Coordinates of C-alpha atoms in Angstrom, one line a residue:
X25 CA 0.0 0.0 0.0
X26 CA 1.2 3.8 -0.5
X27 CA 0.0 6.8 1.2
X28 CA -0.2 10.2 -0.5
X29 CA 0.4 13.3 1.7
X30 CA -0.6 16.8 0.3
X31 CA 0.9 19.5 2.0
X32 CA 0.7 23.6 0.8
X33 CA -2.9 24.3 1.0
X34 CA -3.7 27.9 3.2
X35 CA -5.3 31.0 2.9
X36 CA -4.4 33.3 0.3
X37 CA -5.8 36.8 -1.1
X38 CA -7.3 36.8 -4.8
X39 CA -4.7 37.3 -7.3
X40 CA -1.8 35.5 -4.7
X41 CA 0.0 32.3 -5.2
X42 CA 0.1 28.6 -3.5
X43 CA 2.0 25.9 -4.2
X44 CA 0.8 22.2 -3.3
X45 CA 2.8 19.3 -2.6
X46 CA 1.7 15.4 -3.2
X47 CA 4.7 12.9 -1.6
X48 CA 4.0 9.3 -1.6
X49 CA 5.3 7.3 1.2
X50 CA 7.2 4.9 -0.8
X51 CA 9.9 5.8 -2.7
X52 CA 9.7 3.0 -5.2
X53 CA 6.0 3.5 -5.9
X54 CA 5.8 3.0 -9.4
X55 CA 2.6 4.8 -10.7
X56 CA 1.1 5.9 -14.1
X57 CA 0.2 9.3 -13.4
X58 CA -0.9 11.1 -10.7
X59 CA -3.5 14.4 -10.8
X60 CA -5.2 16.4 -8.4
X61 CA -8.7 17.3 -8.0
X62 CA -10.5 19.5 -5.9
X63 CA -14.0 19.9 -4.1
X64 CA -15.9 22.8 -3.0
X65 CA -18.5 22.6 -0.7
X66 CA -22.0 21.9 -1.8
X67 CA -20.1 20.9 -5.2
X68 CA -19.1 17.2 -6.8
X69 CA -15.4 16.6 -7.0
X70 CA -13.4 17.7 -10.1
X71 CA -10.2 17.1 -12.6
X72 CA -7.9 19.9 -11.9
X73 CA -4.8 18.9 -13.8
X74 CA -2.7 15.2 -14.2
X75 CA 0.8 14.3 -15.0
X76 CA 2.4 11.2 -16.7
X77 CA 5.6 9.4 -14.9
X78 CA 7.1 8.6 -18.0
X79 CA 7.3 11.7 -19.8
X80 CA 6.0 14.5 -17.8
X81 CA 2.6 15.1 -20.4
X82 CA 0.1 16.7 -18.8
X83 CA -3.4 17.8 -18.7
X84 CA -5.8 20.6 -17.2
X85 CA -9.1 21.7 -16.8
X86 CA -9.9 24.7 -19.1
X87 CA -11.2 26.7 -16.0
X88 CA -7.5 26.6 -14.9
X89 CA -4.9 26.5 -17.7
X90 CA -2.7 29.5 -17.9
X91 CA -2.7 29.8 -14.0
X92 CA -1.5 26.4 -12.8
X93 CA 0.8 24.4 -13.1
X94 CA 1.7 20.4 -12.6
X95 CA 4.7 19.4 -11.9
X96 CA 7.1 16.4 -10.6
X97 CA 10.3 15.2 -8.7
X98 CA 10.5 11.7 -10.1
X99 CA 13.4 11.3 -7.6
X100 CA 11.5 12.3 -4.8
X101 CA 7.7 10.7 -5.6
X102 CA 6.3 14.0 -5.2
X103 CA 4.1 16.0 -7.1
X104 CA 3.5 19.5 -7.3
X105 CA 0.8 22.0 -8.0
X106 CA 1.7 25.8 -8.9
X107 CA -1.5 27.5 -8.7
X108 CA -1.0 31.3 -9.4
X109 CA -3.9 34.3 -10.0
X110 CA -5.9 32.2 -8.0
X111 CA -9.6 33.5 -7.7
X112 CA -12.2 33.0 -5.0
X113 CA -13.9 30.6 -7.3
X114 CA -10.5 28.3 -6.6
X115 CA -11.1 27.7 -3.2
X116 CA -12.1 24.1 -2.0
X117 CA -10.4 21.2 -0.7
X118 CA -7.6 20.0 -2.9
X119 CA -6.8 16.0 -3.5
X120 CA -4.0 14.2 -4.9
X121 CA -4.9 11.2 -6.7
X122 CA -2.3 8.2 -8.2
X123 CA -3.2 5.7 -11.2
X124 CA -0.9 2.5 -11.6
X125 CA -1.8 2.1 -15.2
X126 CA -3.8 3.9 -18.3
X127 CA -6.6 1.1 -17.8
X128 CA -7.0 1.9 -14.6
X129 CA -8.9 4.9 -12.3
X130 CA -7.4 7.2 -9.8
X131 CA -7.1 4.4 -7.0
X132 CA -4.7 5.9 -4.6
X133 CA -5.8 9.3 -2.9
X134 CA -4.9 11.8 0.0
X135 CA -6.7 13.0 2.8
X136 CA -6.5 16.6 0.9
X137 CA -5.3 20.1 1.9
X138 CA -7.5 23.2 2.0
X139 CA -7.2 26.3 -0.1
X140 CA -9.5 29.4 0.7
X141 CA -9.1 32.5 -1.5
X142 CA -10.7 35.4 -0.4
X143 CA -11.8 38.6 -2.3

């Protein structure tokens, strides 16, 4: 079993910058990809943006391309999420999410960090 641990979520003005962090407790987890995904309250889970192991290709949710960014420390298992302008509209409960394969769903997932934006 792995474990994924976000850490960077806080409170941040409109227009200011966070950066999340995704580490998965083993170092030789070997995974496919691994996005993040975010829930506000009252509102269903969504994609936010996901990154390949292999090669680094990634992908984003119109609502935030241009603003955030996905990246990754292959050495160090760990995932990040650059999230600049960030808007009041950003804020809710942010999840990483691992899949082993391209066949399979997002089965691995953190216990999320919070990011509140205010106007």
């Amino acid at each position: 079993q792995v474990q994924l641990v976000e850490s960077g979520g806080g409170l941040v003005q409109a227009g200011g910058s966070l950066r999340l962090s995704c580490a998965a407790s083993r170092r030789t987890f070997s995974y496919y990809a691994m996005g993040w995904f975010r829930q506000a309250p009252g509102k269903e889970r969504e994609f936010v943006a996901s990154i390949t192991e292999s090669d680094g290709s990634t992908n984003y949710v119109d609502s935030v391309k241009g603003r955030f960014t996905i990246s990754r420390d292959s050495a160090k298992n760990t995932v990040y999420l650059q999230m600049n302008s960030l808007k009041p509209e950003d804020t809710a409960l942010y999840y990483c999410a691992a899949r082993v394969s391209l066949f399979a769903g997002f089965q691995y997932w953190g216990q999320g960090t919070q990011v509140t934006v205010s106007s």
